[in-house]
Amino acid sequence: MEVEIISTKFIKPSSPTPNHLQNYKLGFFDQTTDETHLPLVFFYPPTNNINFSAHEEQLEQSLSRILTHVYPISGRFTEDNSISCQDQGVKFIKAKVNSKLNEFLEKARLGSIHEPRAHCNGWLLNFYCYQRVVQSV
């Protein structure tokens, strides 16, 4: 399976996190949870006259707006079982995958948020995050 990284960037929240929300303390159960990852893969089949660049721009803008409301997802873990919410952003990797969908899904563990295009010309959106962050938000 061939994966070609087209671009990598960080998407930050569309508005800054208020000062009183910049230190997100994890709850007791979230602190004791293993550092397991929550991988989600969404597939969107090809449609006629698909405009990839318009969809990419909309996806980035939507992600930026969403991060304003779920700000701990774009934060970083600290040693005191908190998440520092300084608007660091999430990694967004655009990639092209030269394989069949089933081959890609068997080996898909690419990283944070990826928007690879599979050989079938559809879209795959891979969201990859620590489970304890997602369940605490």
PDB file of N, CA and C in Angstrom, residues 65-119:
ATOM      1  N   ARG A  65     -13.989  25.563  13.538  1.00  0.00           N
ATOM      2  CA  ARG A  65     -15.148  26.027  14.320  1.00  0.00           C
ATOM      3  C   ARG A  65     -15.530  25.026  15.413  1.00  0.00           C
ATOM      4  N   ILE A  66     -15.461  23.740  15.104  1.00  0.00           N
ATOM      5  CA  ILE A  66     -15.796  22.710  16.094  1.00  0.00           C
ATOM      6  C   ILE A  66     -14.819  22.740  17.261  1.00  0.00           C
ATOM      7  N   LEU A  67     -13.533  22.944  16.971  1.00  0.00           N
ATOM      8  CA  LEU A  67     -12.519  22.952  18.027  1.00  0.00           C
ATOM      9  C   LEU A  67     -12.752  24.061  19.046  1.00  0.00           C
ATOM     10  N   THR A  68     -13.452  25.102  18.666  1.00  0.00           N
ATOM     11  CA  THR A  68     -13.786  26.166  19.608  1.00  0.00           C
ATOM     12  C   THR A  68     -14.702  25.630  20.702  1.00  0.00           C
ATOM     13  N   HIS A  69     -15.574  24.697  20.363  1.00  0.00           N
ATOM     14  CA  HIS A  69     -16.544  24.163  21.322  1.00  0.00           C
ATOM     15  C   HIS A  69     -16.027  22.945  22.079  1.00  0.00           C
ATOM     16  N   VAL A  70     -15.140  22.177  21.484  1.00  0.00           N
ATOM     17  CA  VAL A  70     -14.545  21.014  22.152  1.00  0.00           C
ATOM     18  C   VAL A  70     -13.035  21.256  22.283  1.00  0.00           C
ATOM     19  N   TYR A  71     -12.705  22.358  22.901  1.00  0.00           N
ATOM     20  CA  TYR A  71     -11.332  22.866  22.979  1.00  0.00           C
ATOM     21  C   TYR A  71     -10.318  21.893  23.572  1.00  0.00           C
ATOM     22  N   PRO A  72     -10.669  20.970  24.508  1.00  0.00           N
ATOM     23  CA  PRO A  72      -9.638  20.054  25.014  1.00  0.00           C
ATOM     24  C   PRO A  72      -9.038  19.151  23.933  1.00  0.00           C
ATOM     25  N   ILE A  73      -9.771  18.898  22.858  1.00  0.00           N
ATOM     26  CA  ILE A  73      -9.243  18.035  21.798  1.00  0.00           C
ATOM     27  C   ILE A  73      -8.009  18.659  21.153  1.00  0.00           C
ATOM     28  N   SER A  74      -7.934  19.979  21.105  1.00  0.00           N
ATOM     29  CA  SER A  74      -6.764  20.621  20.493  1.00  0.00           C
ATOM     30  C   SER A  74      -5.719  21.015  21.531  1.00  0.00           C
ATOM     31  N   GLY A  75      -5.880  20.543  22.773  1.00  0.00           N
ATOM     32  CA  GLY A  75      -4.923  20.847  23.836  1.00  0.00           C
ATOM     33  C   GLY A  75      -3.835  19.788  23.946  1.00  0.00           C
ATOM     34  N   ARG A  76      -3.052  19.889  25.008  1.00  0.00           N
ATOM     35  CA  ARG A  76      -1.957  18.954  25.258  1.00  0.00           C
ATOM     36  C   ARG A  76      -2.021  18.492  26.711  1.00  0.00           C
ATOM     37  N   PHE A  77      -1.687  17.202  26.943  1.00  0.00           N
ATOM     38  CA  PHE A  77      -1.659  16.665  28.300  1.00  0.00           C
ATOM     39  C   PHE A  77      -0.550  17.325  29.105  1.00  0.00           C
ATOM     40  N   THR A  78      -0.809  17.515  30.399  1.00  0.00           N
ATOM     41  CA  THR A  78       0.209  18.018  31.320  1.00  0.00           C
ATOM     42  C   THR A  78       0.472  16.950  32.378  1.00  0.00           C
ATOM     43  N   GLU A  79       1.502  17.153  33.192  1.00  0.00           N
ATOM     44  CA  GLU A  79       1.871  16.164  34.202  1.00  0.00           C
ATOM     45  C   GLU A  79       0.884  16.092  35.361  1.00  0.00           C
ATOM     46  N   ASP A  80       0.050  17.098  35.548  1.00  0.00           N
ATOM     47  CA  ASP A  80      -0.884  17.104  36.684  1.00  0.00           C
ATOM     48  C   ASP A  80      -2.285  16.612  36.298  1.00  0.00           C
ATOM     49  N   ASN A  81      -2.357  15.698  35.331  1.00  0.00           N
ATOM     50  CA  ASN A  81      -3.630  15.118  34.873  1.00  0.00           C
ATOM     51  C   ASN A  81      -4.616  16.169  34.385  1.00  0.00           C
ATOM     52  N   SER A  82      -4.104  17.130  33.681  1.00  0.00           N
ATOM     53  CA  SER A  82      -4.929  18.165  33.072  1.00  0.00           C
ATOM     54  C   SER A  82      -4.606  18.230  31.585  1.00  0.00           C
ATOM     55  N   ILE A  83      -5.412  19.002  30.892  1.00  0.00           N
ATOM     56  CA  ILE A  83      -5.138  19.290  29.488  1.00  0.00           C
ATOM     57  C   ILE A  83      -4.933  20.792  29.373  1.00  0.00           C
ATOM     58  N   SER A  84      -3.787  21.189  28.869  1.00  0.00           N
ATOM     59  CA  SER A  84      -3.494  22.598  28.639  1.00  0.00           C
ATOM     60  C   SER A  84      -4.150  23.008  27.326  1.00  0.00           C
ATOM     61  N   CYS A  85      -5.140  23.874  27.426  1.00  0.00           N
ATOM     62  CA  CYS A  85      -5.931  24.286  26.257  1.00  0.00           C
ATOM     63  C   CYS A  85      -5.465  25.657  25.773  1.00  0.00           C
ATOM     64  N   GLN A  86      -4.300  25.686  25.142  1.00  0.00           N
ATOM     65  CA  GLN A  86      -3.707  26.929  24.652  1.00  0.00           C
ATOM     66  C   GLN A  86      -3.889  27.082  23.144  1.00  0.00           C
ATOM     67  N   ASP A  87      -4.905  26.421  22.588  1.00  0.00           N
ATOM     68  CA  ASP A  87      -5.222  26.517  21.159  1.00  0.00           C
ATOM     69  C   ASP A  87      -4.087  26.028  20.260  1.00  0.00           C
ATOM     70  N   GLN A  88      -3.419  24.939  20.684  1.00  0.00           N
ATOM     71  CA  GLN A  88      -2.324  24.400  19.881  1.00  0.00           C
ATOM     72  C   GLN A  88      -2.812  23.812  18.563  1.00  0.00           C
ATOM     73  N   GLY A  89      -4.022  23.302  18.543  1.00  0.00           N
ATOM     74  CA  GLY A  89      -4.585  22.760  17.310  1.00  0.00           C
ATOM     75  C   GLY A  89      -4.395  21.266  17.172  1.00  0.00           C
ATOM     76  N   VAL A  90      -4.973  20.724  16.114  1.00  0.00           N
ATOM     77  CA  VAL A  90      -4.853  19.297  15.810  1.00  0.00           C
ATOM     78  C   VAL A  90      -4.136  19.138  14.473  1.00  0.00           C
ATOM     79  N   LYS A  91      -3.402  18.049  14.370  1.00  0.00           N
ATOM     80  CA  LYS A  91      -2.667  17.787  13.134  1.00  0.00           C
ATOM     81  C   LYS A  91      -3.648  17.349  12.053  1.00  0.00           C
ATOM     82  N   PHE A  92      -3.521  17.950  10.888  1.00  0.00           N
ATOM     83  CA  PHE A  92      -4.373  17.648   9.741  1.00  0.00           C
ATOM     84  C   PHE A  92      -3.450  17.240   8.610  1.00  0.00           C
ATOM     85  N   ILE A  93      -3.549  15.987   8.206  1.00  0.00           N
ATOM     86  CA  ILE A  93      -2.671  15.463   7.167  1.00  0.00           C
ATOM     87  C   ILE A  93      -3.506  15.109   5.948  1.00  0.00           C
ATOM     88  N   LYS A  94      -3.135  15.673   4.825  1.00  0.00           N
ATOM     89  CA  LYS A  94      -3.794  15.342   3.563  1.00  0.00           C
ATOM     90  C   LYS A  94      -2.893  14.345   2.847  1.00  0.00           C
ATOM     91  N   ALA A  95      -3.473  13.199   2.478  1.00  0.00           N
ATOM     92  CA  ALA A  95      -2.682  12.136   1.864  1.00  0.00           C
ATOM     93  C   ALA A  95      -3.455  11.480   0.733  1.00  0.00           C
ATOM     94  N   LYS A  96      -2.713  10.842  -0.135  1.00  0.00           N
ATOM     95  CA  LYS A  96      -3.306  10.070  -1.225  1.00  0.00           C
ATOM     96  C   LYS A  96      -2.880   8.621  -1.019  1.00  0.00           C
ATOM     97  N   VAL A  97      -3.847   7.721  -1.063  1.00  0.00           N
ATOM     98  CA  VAL A  97      -3.580   6.303  -0.833  1.00  0.00           C
ATOM     99  C   VAL A  97      -3.818   5.551  -2.133  1.00  0.00           C
ATOM    100  N   ASN A  98      -2.811   4.800  -2.564  1.00  0.00           N
ATOM    101  CA  ASN A  98      -2.920   4.034  -3.797  1.00  0.00           C
ATOM    102  C   ASN A  98      -3.193   2.571  -3.447  1.00  0.00           C
ATOM    103  N   SER A  99      -4.412   2.294  -3.015  1.00  0.00           N
ATOM    104  CA  SER A  99      -4.804   0.925  -2.699  1.00  0.00           C
ATOM    105  C   SER A  99      -6.315   0.819  -2.733  1.00  0.00           C
ATOM    106  N   LYS A 100      -6.787  -0.393  -2.623  1.00  0.00           N
ATOM    107  CA  LYS A 100      -8.225  -0.600  -2.544  1.00  0.00           C
ATOM    108  C   LYS A 100      -8.681  -0.268  -1.128  1.00  0.00           C
ATOM    109  N   LEU A 101      -9.946   0.073  -0.993  1.00  0.00           N
ATOM    110  CA  LEU A 101     -10.479   0.495   0.294  1.00  0.00           C
ATOM    111  C   LEU A 101     -10.261  -0.549   1.375  1.00  0.00           C
ATOM    112  N   ASN A 102     -10.523  -1.823   1.095  1.00  0.00           N
ATOM    113  CA  ASN A 102     -10.373  -2.843   2.133  1.00  0.00           C
ATOM    114  C   ASN A 102      -8.920  -2.995   2.570  1.00  0.00           C
ATOM    115  N   GLU A 103      -7.950  -2.847   1.670  1.00  0.00           N
ATOM    116  CA  GLU A 103      -6.534  -2.900   2.038  1.00  0.00           C
ATOM    117  C   GLU A 103      -6.175  -1.735   2.944  1.00  0.00           C
ATOM    118  N   PHE A 104      -6.687  -0.559   2.616  1.00  0.00           N
ATOM    119  CA  PHE A 104      -6.401   0.622   3.421  1.00  0.00           C
ATOM    120  C   PHE A 104      -6.971   0.472   4.825  1.00  0.00           C
ATOM    121  N   LEU A 105      -8.209   0.026   4.942  1.00  0.00           N
ATOM    122  CA  LEU A 105      -8.857  -0.078   6.247  1.00  0.00           C
ATOM    123  C   LEU A 105      -8.175  -1.097   7.144  1.00  0.00           C
ATOM    124  N   GLU A 106      -7.589  -2.142   6.570  1.00  0.00           N
ATOM    125  CA  GLU A 106      -6.879  -3.139   7.363  1.00  0.00           C
ATOM    126  C   GLU A 106      -5.626  -2.551   8.009  1.00  0.00           C
ATOM    127  N   LYS A 107      -5.016  -1.564   7.374  1.00  0.00           N
ATOM    128  CA  LYS A 107      -3.747  -1.020   7.857  1.00  0.00           C
ATOM    129  C   LYS A 107      -3.851   0.426   8.319  1.00  0.00           C
ATOM    130  N   ALA A 108      -5.050   0.980   8.391  1.00  0.00           N
ATOM    131  CA  ALA A 108      -5.229   2.411   8.669  1.00  0.00           C
ATOM    132  C   ALA A 108      -4.938   2.742  10.119  1.00  0.00           C
ATOM    133  N   ARG A 109      -3.822   3.375  10.345  1.00  0.00           N
ATOM    134  CA  ARG A 109      -3.495   3.999  11.623  1.00  0.00           C
ATOM    135  C   ARG A 109      -2.533   5.118  11.281  1.00  0.00           C
ATOM    136  N   LEU A 110      -3.071   6.164  10.709  1.00  0.00           N
ATOM    137  CA  LEU A 110      -2.218   7.201  10.144  1.00  0.00           C
ATOM    138  C   LEU A 110      -1.896   8.334  11.103  1.00  0.00           C
ATOM    139  N   GLY A 111      -2.719   8.632  12.070  1.00  0.00           N
ATOM    140  CA  GLY A 111      -2.413   9.730  12.980  1.00  0.00           C
ATOM    141  C   GLY A 111      -3.628  10.489  13.418  1.00  0.00           C
ATOM    142  N   SER A 112      -3.514  11.764  13.605  1.00  0.00           N
ATOM    143  CA  SER A 112      -4.564  12.574  14.212  1.00  0.00           C
ATOM    144  C   SER A 112      -5.809  12.678  13.353  1.00  0.00           C
ATOM    145  N   ILE A 113      -5.864  13.626  12.499  1.00  0.00           N
ATOM    146  CA  ILE A 113      -6.995  13.721  11.582  1.00  0.00           C
ATOM    147  C   ILE A 113      -6.421  13.708  10.182  1.00  0.00           C
ATOM    148  N   HIS A 114      -6.898  12.760   9.424  1.00  0.00           N
ATOM    149  CA  HIS A 114      -6.383  12.588   8.075  1.00  0.00           C
ATOM    150  C   HIS A 114      -7.518  12.636   7.089  1.00  0.00           C
ATOM    151  N   GLU A 115      -7.202  13.080   5.935  1.00  0.00           N
ATOM    152  CA  GLU A 115      -8.191  13.155   4.875  1.00  0.00           C
ATOM    153  C   GLU A 115      -7.547  12.541   3.634  1.00  0.00           C
ATOM    154  N   PRO A 116      -7.323  11.212   3.670  1.00  0.00           N
ATOM    155  CA  PRO A 116      -6.717  10.586   2.506  1.00  0.00           C
ATOM    156  C   PRO A 116      -7.750  10.254   1.441  1.00  0.00           C
ATOM    157  N   ARG A 117      -7.337  10.278   0.212  1.00  0.00           N
ATOM    158  CA  ARG A 117      -8.206   9.852  -0.888  1.00  0.00           C
ATOM    159  C   ARG A 117      -7.769   8.454  -1.302  1.00  0.00           C
ATOM    160  N   ALA A 118      -8.664   7.510  -1.221  1.00  0.00           N
ATOM    161  CA  ALA A 118      -8.344   6.144  -1.619  1.00  0.00           C
ATOM    162  C   ALA A 118      -8.369   6.040  -3.142  1.00  0.00           C
ATOM    163  N   HIS A 119      -7.809   4.960  -3.645  1.00  0.00           N
ATOM    164  CA  HIS A 119      -7.725   4.731  -5.083  1.00  0.00           C
ATOM    165  C   HIS A 119      -9.104   4.720  -5.748  1.00  0.00           C
TER     166      HIS A 119
END
